CSV table of C-alpha atoms in Angstrom, one decimal:
chain,number,residue,atom,x,y,z
A,1,MET,CA,2.1,-28.7,-60.8
A,2,ALA,CA,-1.6,-29.2,-62.5
A,3,TYR,CA,-3.9,-28.1,-59.8
A,4,SER,CA,-7.2,-29.3,-60.9
A,5,THR,CA,-10.6,-28.4,-59.4
A,6,ILE,CA,-11.8,-32.2,-59.8
A,7,SER,CA,-10.6,-33.2,-56.8
A,8,LYS,CA,-12.2,-37.1,-57.3
A,9,PRO,CA,-11.9,-38.2,-61.0
A,10,SER,CA,-13.3,-41.3,-59.8
A,11,LEU,CA,-17.3,-39.4,-59.6
A,12,HIS,CA,-16.7,-38.6,-63.3
A,13,PHE,CA,-14.8,-41.1,-64.8
A,14,ASN,CA,-13.9,-45.1,-63.9
A,15,THR,CA,-12.8,-48.5,-65.1
A,16,LYS,CA,-14.9,-51.5,-64.1
A,17,LEU,CA,-13.5,-55.5,-64.6
A,18,TYR,CA,-16.2,-57.7,-64.2
A,19,THR,CA,-16.6,-61.9,-65.2
A,20,GLY,CA,-19.6,-62.6,-67.1
A,21,ASN,CA,-22.0,-65.0,-65.4
A,22,ALA,CA,-24.7,-65.4,-68.7
A,23,SER,CA,-27.3,-64.1,-66.3
A,24,SER,CA,-28.9,-61.0,-65.4
A,25,ARG,CA,-27.0,-59.3,-63.3
A,26,THR,CA,-25.9,-55.3,-61.5
A,27,ILE,CA,-22.4,-54.0,-62.4
A,28,SER,CA,-21.6,-51.8,-59.2
A,29,GLY,CA,-18.8,-50.1,-57.8
A,30,ILE,CA,-18.3,-47.7,-60.5
A,31,GLY,CA,-19.0,-44.7,-58.1
A,32,PHE,CA,-21.6,-42.7,-60.1
A,33,GLN,CA,-24.4,-43.5,-62.4
A,34,PRO,CA,-22.9,-43.8,-66.2
A,35,ASP,CA,-24.3,-42.0,-68.7
A,36,PHE,CA,-22.0,-43.3,-71.9
A,37,THR,CA,-20.6,-46.8,-71.1
A,38,TRP,CA,-18.1,-48.4,-73.4
A,39,THR,CA,-17.7,-52.2,-73.3
A,40,LYS,CA,-15.3,-54.9,-74.3
A,41,ASN,CA,-14.9,-58.8,-74.1
A,42,ARG,CA,-11.3,-59.2,-73.1
A,43,GLY,CA,-11.2,-62.7,-72.9
A,44,ASN,CA,-12.7,-63.4,-76.7
A,45,ASP,CA,-12.7,-61.8,-80.2
A,46,ASP,CA,-15.7,-59.3,-79.9
A,47,ASN,CA,-17.0,-56.2,-80.6
A,48,ASN,CA,-16.6,-52.9,-78.5
A,49,TYR,CA,-20.1,-52.2,-77.8
A,50,LEU,CA,-21.2,-48.7,-76.9
A,51,PHE,CA,-24.3,-47.4,-75.0
A,52,ASP,CA,-25.2,-44.0,-73.7
A,53,ALA,CA,-28.4,-42.4,-71.6
A,54,VAL,CA,-29.4,-40.3,-74.6
A,55,ARG,CA,-30.1,-43.1,-77.2
A,56,GLY,CA,-31.4,-45.3,-74.5
A,57,THR,CA,-30.8,-48.5,-72.8
A,58,THR,CA,-30.4,-51.9,-74.7
A,59,LYS,CA,-29.2,-49.4,-77.7
A,60,TYR,CA,-25.4,-50.2,-78.9
A,61,LEU,CA,-23.3,-48.7,-81.4
A,62,ILE,CA,-20.0,-50.9,-82.3
A,63,SER,CA,-16.7,-48.9,-82.6
A,64,ASP,CA,-15.2,-51.1,-84.5
A,65,SER,CA,-17.9,-51.1,-86.8
A,66,THR,CA,-20.1,-49.1,-89.3
A,67,ALA,CA,-22.9,-50.7,-88.4
A,68,VAL,CA,-26.1,-49.4,-87.4
A,69,GLU,CA,-27.5,-48.9,-84.4
A,70,GLY,CA,-28.7,-52.5,-82.9
A,71,THR,CA,-30.6,-53.7,-80.2
A,72,THR,CA,-29.1,-55.9,-77.0
A,73,SER,CA,-29.4,-57.5,-73.9
A,74,GLY,CA,-26.8,-55.8,-73.2
A,75,ILE,CA,-27.1,-52.7,-71.0
A,76,THR,CA,-30.6,-52.6,-69.7
A,77,GLY,CA,-30.5,-49.7,-67.0
A,78,TRP,CA,-28.3,-47.4,-65.3
A,79,ASN,CA,-28.1,-46.8,-61.3
A,80,ALA,CA,-26.3,-44.9,-58.9
A,81,ASP,CA,-23.3,-46.9,-58.8
A,82,GLY,CA,-23.4,-48.6,-62.2
A,83,TYR,CA,-25.8,-50.1,-64.3
A,84,THR,CA,-27.5,-53.5,-64.8
A,85,LEU,CA,-26.6,-56.0,-67.7
A,86,GLY,CA,-28.4,-58.6,-69.7
A,87,SER,CA,-27.4,-62.4,-70.7
A,88,SER,CA,-26.0,-60.8,-74.1
A,89,PRO,CA,-23.1,-63.4,-75.0
A,90,GLY,CA,-20.9,-60.4,-76.2
A,91,LEU,CA,-21.0,-58.8,-72.6
A,92,ASN,CA,-21.7,-61.4,-70.5
A,93,ALA,CA,-20.9,-64.8,-71.5
A,94,ASN,CA,-19.8,-67.3,-68.5
A,95,GLY,CA,-16.7,-66.9,-67.4
A,96,VAL,CA,-15.6,-64.2,-69.7
A,97,THR,CA,-13.4,-61.5,-68.7
A,98,ALA,CA,-14.8,-58.0,-69.5
A,99,VAL,CA,-14.1,-54.3,-68.9
A,100,SER,CA,-16.1,-51.2,-69.2
A,101,TRP,CA,-14.9,-47.6,-69.3
A,102,ASN,CA,-17.9,-45.3,-67.6
A,103,TRP,CA,-18.4,-41.2,-68.5
A,104,LYS,CA,-20.7,-39.3,-66.3
A,105,ALA,CA,-23.0,-36.7,-68.0
A,106,GLY,CA,-25.9,-36.1,-66.2
A,107,THR,CA,-27.8,-32.7,-66.6
A,108,THR,CA,-30.1,-33.1,-70.0
A,109,GLY,CA,-31.9,-30.8,-72.1
A,110,SER,CA,-33.2,-30.3,-75.7
A,111,GLY,CA,-33.4,-27.7,-78.2
A,112,THR,CA,-33.1,-27.0,-81.8
A,113,THR,CA,-29.7,-26.5,-83.9
A,114,THR,CA,-28.3,-23.4,-85.0
A,115,GLY,CA,-26.4,-22.1,-87.9
A,116,SER,CA,-26.7,-22.4,-91.5
A,117,GLY,CA,-29.7,-24.2,-93.2
A,118,THR,CA,-32.9,-25.7,-91.3
A,119,GLY,CA,-32.4,-25.8,-87.5
A,120,LYS,CA,-33.2,-29.5,-86.6
A,121,ALA,CA,-34.1,-31.1,-82.9
A,122,TYR,CA,-31.1,-32.3,-80.5
A,123,SER,CA,-31.3,-33.4,-77.1
A,124,TYR,CA,-28.1,-33.6,-75.1
A,125,SER,CA,-26.9,-34.9,-71.5
A,126,VAL,CA,-23.8,-32.7,-69.8
A,127,ASN,CA,-21.4,-32.9,-67.2
A,128,THR,CA,-19.9,-29.2,-67.5
A,129,THR,CA,-17.1,-30.0,-64.0
A,130,ALA,CA,-15.6,-33.2,-65.9
A,131,GLY,CA,-16.0,-31.5,-69.7
A,132,PHE,CA,-18.0,-34.3,-71.5
A,133,SER,CA,-21.4,-34.3,-72.9
A,134,ILE,CA,-23.5,-36.5,-75.3
A,135,ILE,CA,-25.5,-34.6,-78.0
A,136,LYS,CA,-28.3,-36.7,-80.5
A,137,PHE,CA,-29.0,-34.2,-83.1
A,138,ILE,CA,-30.5,-34.6,-86.6
A,139,GLY,CA,-28.6,-33.3,-89.6
A,140,ASN,CA,-29.6,-30.9,-92.0
A,141,GLY,CA,-27.2,-31.1,-94.6
A,142,THR,CA,-26.0,-27.6,-94.7
A,143,ALA,CA,-22.3,-26.4,-94.3
A,144,GLY,CA,-22.0,-24.5,-91.1
A,145,HIS,CA,-24.7,-26.3,-89.3
A,146,THR,CA,-23.9,-25.8,-85.8
A,147,ILE,CA,-24.2,-28.1,-83.0
A,148,PRO,CA,-24.8,-26.7,-79.6
A,149,HIS,CA,-22.5,-29.1,-76.9
A,150,HIS,CA,-23.2,-27.2,-73.5
A,151,LEU,CA,-19.8,-27.6,-72.5
A,152,GLY,CA,-19.3,-23.9,-71.3
A,153,ALA,CA,-15.9,-24.3,-72.9
A,154,LYS,CA,-14.5,-25.4,-76.4
A,155,ALA,CA,-14.8,-28.5,-77.3
A,156,ASP,CA,-11.4,-30.3,-77.7
A,157,PHE,CA,-12.3,-34.0,-78.8
A,158,VAL,CA,-15.5,-34.8,-80.8
A,159,ILE,CA,-16.8,-38.3,-81.9
A,160,ILE,CA,-19.7,-38.2,-84.3
A,161,LYS,CA,-21.8,-41.6,-85.6
A,162,GLY,CA,-24.7,-41.7,-87.7
A,163,LEU,CA,-27.2,-44.4,-86.4
A,164,ALA,CA,-29.4,-45.1,-89.1
A,165,SER,CA,-27.4,-45.6,-92.1
A,166,GLY,CA,-23.8,-47.4,-91.8
A,167,ARG,CA,-22.0,-44.1,-91.3
A,168,LYS,CA,-18.1,-44.0,-90.4
A,169,TRP,CA,-17.0,-42.5,-86.9
A,170,SER,CA,-15.9,-39.3,-87.6
A,171,VAL,CA,-13.5,-38.0,-85.0
A,172,GLY,CA,-11.9,-34.5,-84.7
A,173,SER,CA,-9.4,-33.2,-82.2
A,174,SER,CA,-7.7,-30.2,-81.6
A,175,GLY,CA,-4.3,-32.2,-81.6
A,176,LEU,CA,-5.3,-32.8,-85.2
A,177,GLY,CA,-6.4,-29.4,-86.3
A,178,TRP,CA,-10.2,-28.9,-87.7
A,179,THR,CA,-9.1,-29.6,-91.4
A,180,LYS,CA,-8.6,-32.8,-90.6
A,181,GLU,CA,-10.7,-36.1,-90.0
A,182,LEU,CA,-9.7,-39.4,-88.6
A,183,PHE,CA,-12.4,-42.5,-88.4
A,184,LEU,CA,-12.5,-44.4,-85.2
A,185,ASP,CA,-13.6,-47.8,-87.0
A,186,ALA,CA,-10.9,-47.7,-89.5
A,187,THR,CA,-7.1,-47.0,-89.6
A,188,ASN,CA,-7.0,-44.8,-92.1
A,189,ALA,CA,-4.2,-41.8,-91.8
A,190,ALA,CA,-6.2,-38.1,-91.2
A,191,ASN,CA,-7.9,-37.2,-94.2
A,192,THR,CA,-7.7,-33.2,-95.2
A,193,SER,CA,-11.1,-31.9,-95.9
A,194,ALA,CA,-13.6,-29.0,-95.2
A,195,SER,CA,-16.6,-31.6,-95.2
A,196,PRO,CA,-17.0,-32.8,-91.4
A,197,TRP,CA,-15.8,-29.5,-89.5
A,198,TYR,CA,-16.0,-26.7,-92.4
A,199,ASP,CA,-12.5,-26.0,-91.1
A,200,THR,CA,-13.9,-24.5,-88.3
A,201,ALA,CA,-12.5,-25.1,-84.6
A,202,PRO,CA,-15.5,-25.6,-82.2
A,203,SER,CA,-16.1,-23.0,-79.9
A,204,SER,CA,-17.2,-22.9,-76.3
A,205,THR,CA,-20.9,-23.2,-76.9
A,206,VAL,CA,-21.0,-25.2,-80.5
A,207,VAL,CA,-19.4,-27.7,-83.1
A,208,THR,CA,-19.6,-26.8,-86.8
A,209,LEU,CA,-20.1,-29.0,-89.2
A,210,GLY,CA,-19.4,-29.0,-92.8
A,211,THR,CA,-21.9,-31.5,-95.6
A,212,GLY,CA,-19.8,-34.6,-95.0
A,213,SER,CA,-22.2,-37.7,-95.1
A,214,ASN,CA,-20.9,-39.4,-91.7
A,215,GLY,CA,-22.2,-36.1,-89.6
A,216,ASN,CA,-24.4,-33.8,-91.5
A,217,THR,CA,-26.8,-35.7,-93.8
A,218,ASN,CA,-30.3,-34.1,-93.7
A,219,ASP,CA,-32.5,-35.8,-91.7
A,220,GLU,CA,-30.2,-38.5,-90.6
A,221,THR,CA,-29.8,-38.8,-86.9
A,222,TYR,CA,-26.6,-38.4,-85.5
A,223,ILE,CA,-24.9,-39.3,-82.1
A,224,MET,CA,-22.0,-36.9,-81.1
A,225,TYR,CA,-19.7,-37.3,-78.1
A,226,ALA,CA,-17.9,-34.2,-76.7
A,227,PHE,CA,-14.9,-33.6,-74.6
A,228,SER,CA,-13.3,-30.5,-73.0
A,229,THR,CA,-9.8,-30.0,-71.5
A,230,LYS,CA,-9.9,-29.9,-67.6
A,231,THR,CA,-6.8,-29.2,-66.3
A,232,GLY,CA,-5.5,-32.1,-64.0
A,233,TYR,CA,-8.3,-34.3,-65.2
A,234,SER,CA,-8.3,-34.4,-69.4
A,235,LYS,CA,-6.3,-33.4,-71.9
A,236,PHE,CA,-6.4,-33.8,-75.9
A,237,GLY,CA,-3.5,-33.2,-77.4
A,238,SER,CA,-0.3,-34.7,-80.2
A,239,TYR,CA,3.0,-35.9,-79.8
A,240,THR,CA,5.6,-37.0,-82.7
A,241,GLY,CA,6.9,-40.6,-82.7
A,242,ASN,CA,10.5,-41.1,-82.4
A,243,GLY,CA,10.7,-45.2,-83.4
A,244,SER,CA,12.6,-46.1,-80.2
A,245,THR,CA,11.6,-48.2,-77.2
A,246,ASP,CA,13.0,-45.2,-75.3
A,247,GLY,CA,9.7,-43.4,-76.9
A,248,THR,CA,8.3,-39.9,-76.3
A,249,PHE,CA,7.1,-38.7,-72.6
A,250,VAL,CA,3.6,-37.2,-73.1
A,251,TYR,CA,3.2,-34.7,-70.4
A,252,THR,CA,-0.7,-34.5,-69.1
A,253,GLY,CA,-0.4,-32.9,-66.0
A,254,PHE,CA,-2.1,-35.9,-64.1
A,255,LYS,CA,-1.6,-39.8,-63.5
A,256,PRO,CA,-3.7,-41.3,-66.6
A,257,SER,CA,-6.2,-43.5,-65.5
A,258,PHE,CA,-7.3,-44.0,-69.4
A,259,VAL,CA,-5.6,-43.3,-72.5
A,260,ILE,CA,-6.3,-43.4,-76.4
A,261,ILE,CA,-3.7,-43.1,-78.8
A,262,LYS,CA,-3.9,-42.8,-82.9
A,263,ASN,CA,-1.3,-42.5,-85.6
A,264,SER,CA,-2.9,-39.8,-87.5
A,265,SER,CA,0.1,-39.7,-90.1
A,266,ASN,CA,-0.5,-43.3,-91.4
A,267,ALA,CA,-2.7,-46.3,-91.4
A,268,HIS,CA,-2.5,-48.1,-88.3
A,269,ASN,CA,-4.7,-49.2,-85.3
A,270,TRP,CA,-6.1,-47.1,-82.5
A,271,THR,CA,-4.9,-48.2,-79.0
A,272,MET,CA,-6.1,-47.8,-75.6
A,273,ILE,CA,-4.7,-48.6,-72.1
A,274,ASP,CA,-6.2,-48.0,-68.6
A,275,ASP,CA,-5.2,-48.8,-65.1
A,276,LYS,CA,-6.9,-51.6,-64.3
A,277,ARG,CA,-5.9,-54.2,-66.9
A,278,LEU,CA,-3.2,-55.0,-65.2
A,279,GLY,CA,-2.8,-51.6,-64.4
A,280,TYR,CA,0.6,-51.3,-63.4
A,281,ASN,CA,4.4,-50.9,-65.3
A,282,ASP,CA,5.2,-52.4,-67.6
A,283,LYS,CA,2.0,-54.5,-68.0
A,284,ASN,CA,-0.5,-51.7,-69.2
A,285,TYR,CA,-2.2,-54.2,-71.7
A,286,VAL,CA,-3.6,-52.5,-75.1
A,287,LEU,CA,-6.9,-52.9,-76.9
A,288,PHE,CA,-8.3,-51.5,-79.9
A,289,PRO,CA,-11.1,-49.0,-80.7
A,290,ASP,CA,-11.1,-50.3,-84.2
A,291,LEU,CA,-10.9,-54.3,-83.7
A,292,ASN,CA,-12.9,-57.2,-82.0
A,293,ASN,CA,-9.5,-58.6,-81.3
A,294,SER,CA,-9.4,-60.3,-77.4
A,295,GLU,CA,-7.0,-58.8,-75.1
A,296,PRO,CA,-2.9,-59.7,-76.4
A,297,THR,CA,-0.7,-59.2,-73.8
A,298,THR,CA,1.0,-56.4,-75.5
A,299,SER,CA,2.4,-53.3,-73.2
A,300,GLU,CA,3.6,-49.9,-75.2
A,301,SER,CA,3.4,-47.5,-72.7
A,302,ASP,CA,4.1,-46.8,-68.8
A,303,ILE,CA,1.5,-45.0,-66.8
A,304,VAL,CA,3.4,-42.2,-64.9
A,305,SER,CA,2.7,-39.6,-62.2
A,306,ASN,CA,1.9,-36.6,-64.6
A,307,GLY,CA,1.7,-38.5,-68.1
A,308,PHE,CA,2.6,-41.4,-70.0
A,309,LYS,CA,6.2,-42.7,-71.1
A,310,VAL,CA,5.9,-44.4,-74.9
A,311,ARG,CA,7.8,-47.8,-74.3
A,312,ALA,CA,7.6,-49.5,-77.6
A,313,SER,CA,8.8,-48.8,-81.2
A,314,ALA,CA,5.5,-49.7,-82.8
A,315,ASN,CA,4.4,-47.6,-85.7
A,316,GLY,CA,1.0,-47.3,-84.1
A,317,VAL,CA,2.0,-45.2,-81.4
A,318,ASN,CA,5.5,-44.2,-81.8
A,319,GLN,CA,6.7,-44.4,-85.8
A,320,SER,CA,9.6,-41.9,-86.2
A,321,GLY,CA,8.4,-38.6,-87.1
A,322,ASN,CA,4.6,-39.3,-87.3
A,323,THR,CA,2.0,-37.2,-85.5
A,324,MET,CA,0.1,-39.4,-82.7
A,325,ILE,CA,-3.0,-37.7,-81.4
A,326,TYR,CA,-4.2,-38.8,-77.8
A,327,MET,CA,-7.4,-38.6,-75.2
A,328,ALA,CA,-6.3,-39.0,-71.5
A,329,PHE,CA,-8.5,-38.9,-68.5
A,330,GLY,CA,-7.1,-39.4,-65.1
A,331,GLN,CA,-6.4,-38.4,-61.4
A,332,SER,CA,-4.8,-35.0,-60.7
A,333,ILE,CA,-1.3,-34.6,-59.2
A,334,VAL,CA,-2.8,-32.3,-56.5
A,335,GLY,CA,-6.4,-31.6,-56.4
A,336,SER,CA,-9.0,-29.2,-54.2
A,337,ASN,CA,-8.5,-31.9,-51.9
A,338,ASN,CA,-4.9,-31.8,-51.7
A,339,VAL,CA,-4.2,-35.5,-52.2
A,340,PRO,CA,-1.4,-36.3,-54.7
A,341,ALA,CA,-1.2,-39.2,-57.1
A,342,VAL,CA,1.5,-41.1,-56.9
A,343,ALA,CA,3.1,-43.3,-59.6
A,344,ARG,CA,3.7,-47.2,-59.4
């Protein structure tokens, strides 16, 4: 069994559903103060809006677009149990159903980047217990530029976005290998290049960058979300599709609360599921990080007590012979509180 030191995962990641009311309000019941909040209007076609405490309140990025960082009356502040929400129609239109996925970082600091080239300023917020950090840094345009991530363990999944230049969302994963790159905002298959990661896997202290414009242009500002595996709570890997409705079973060692999947071999959309919308088999409806589409009544995977089981032949999650990468967070089978997680 997968024992975990994280006895209550909902203190580090939680999904929150709410209905918009077109006025300023507090979204509570998350269980902690979020430092990274990803929001999506489920009822209408609208963007995926991403906020974090390192960039600051009201500042958003859009995962389904290369657009520059914008400002909106979206998240106007964070508190001990959630966040305050403004009247932004994309997040809080009257009667619209919405979802937010929330991660806790928390310990803050700043410093100077390392490795090749000129050191540049960076600031960060990190949660070493749950293996998550947010780093805002300045590129230096030199291959071998290293960005401290402060996780205390090797980073297994990294997302980088330039704030001011319309750059693409660069994604690296241990499930993909660090000679390749995906784009969160696009359907593209994995691109083989030394430009994003300098063909170097992240260490327990830094992420190494090449000269790619999506992550290391000189004097441009970037945001990085870095994740490390925590047994019984998070896992980042890959599986091979079989093209069948009796699809691949992916063992995580915990009951997933949130999963993102991408076919890295071919051009298909990213998909994500969670245990709240509707959150039971076989109604784990998908949403799309790279699309502004409203929530369809499409279910592709079952969530079970120790992983997820693909139940669709859809090419985006199960094309025969193709490699799918994934990231998953959830509830340990048995944690330090000895509470078992059960499937439903």
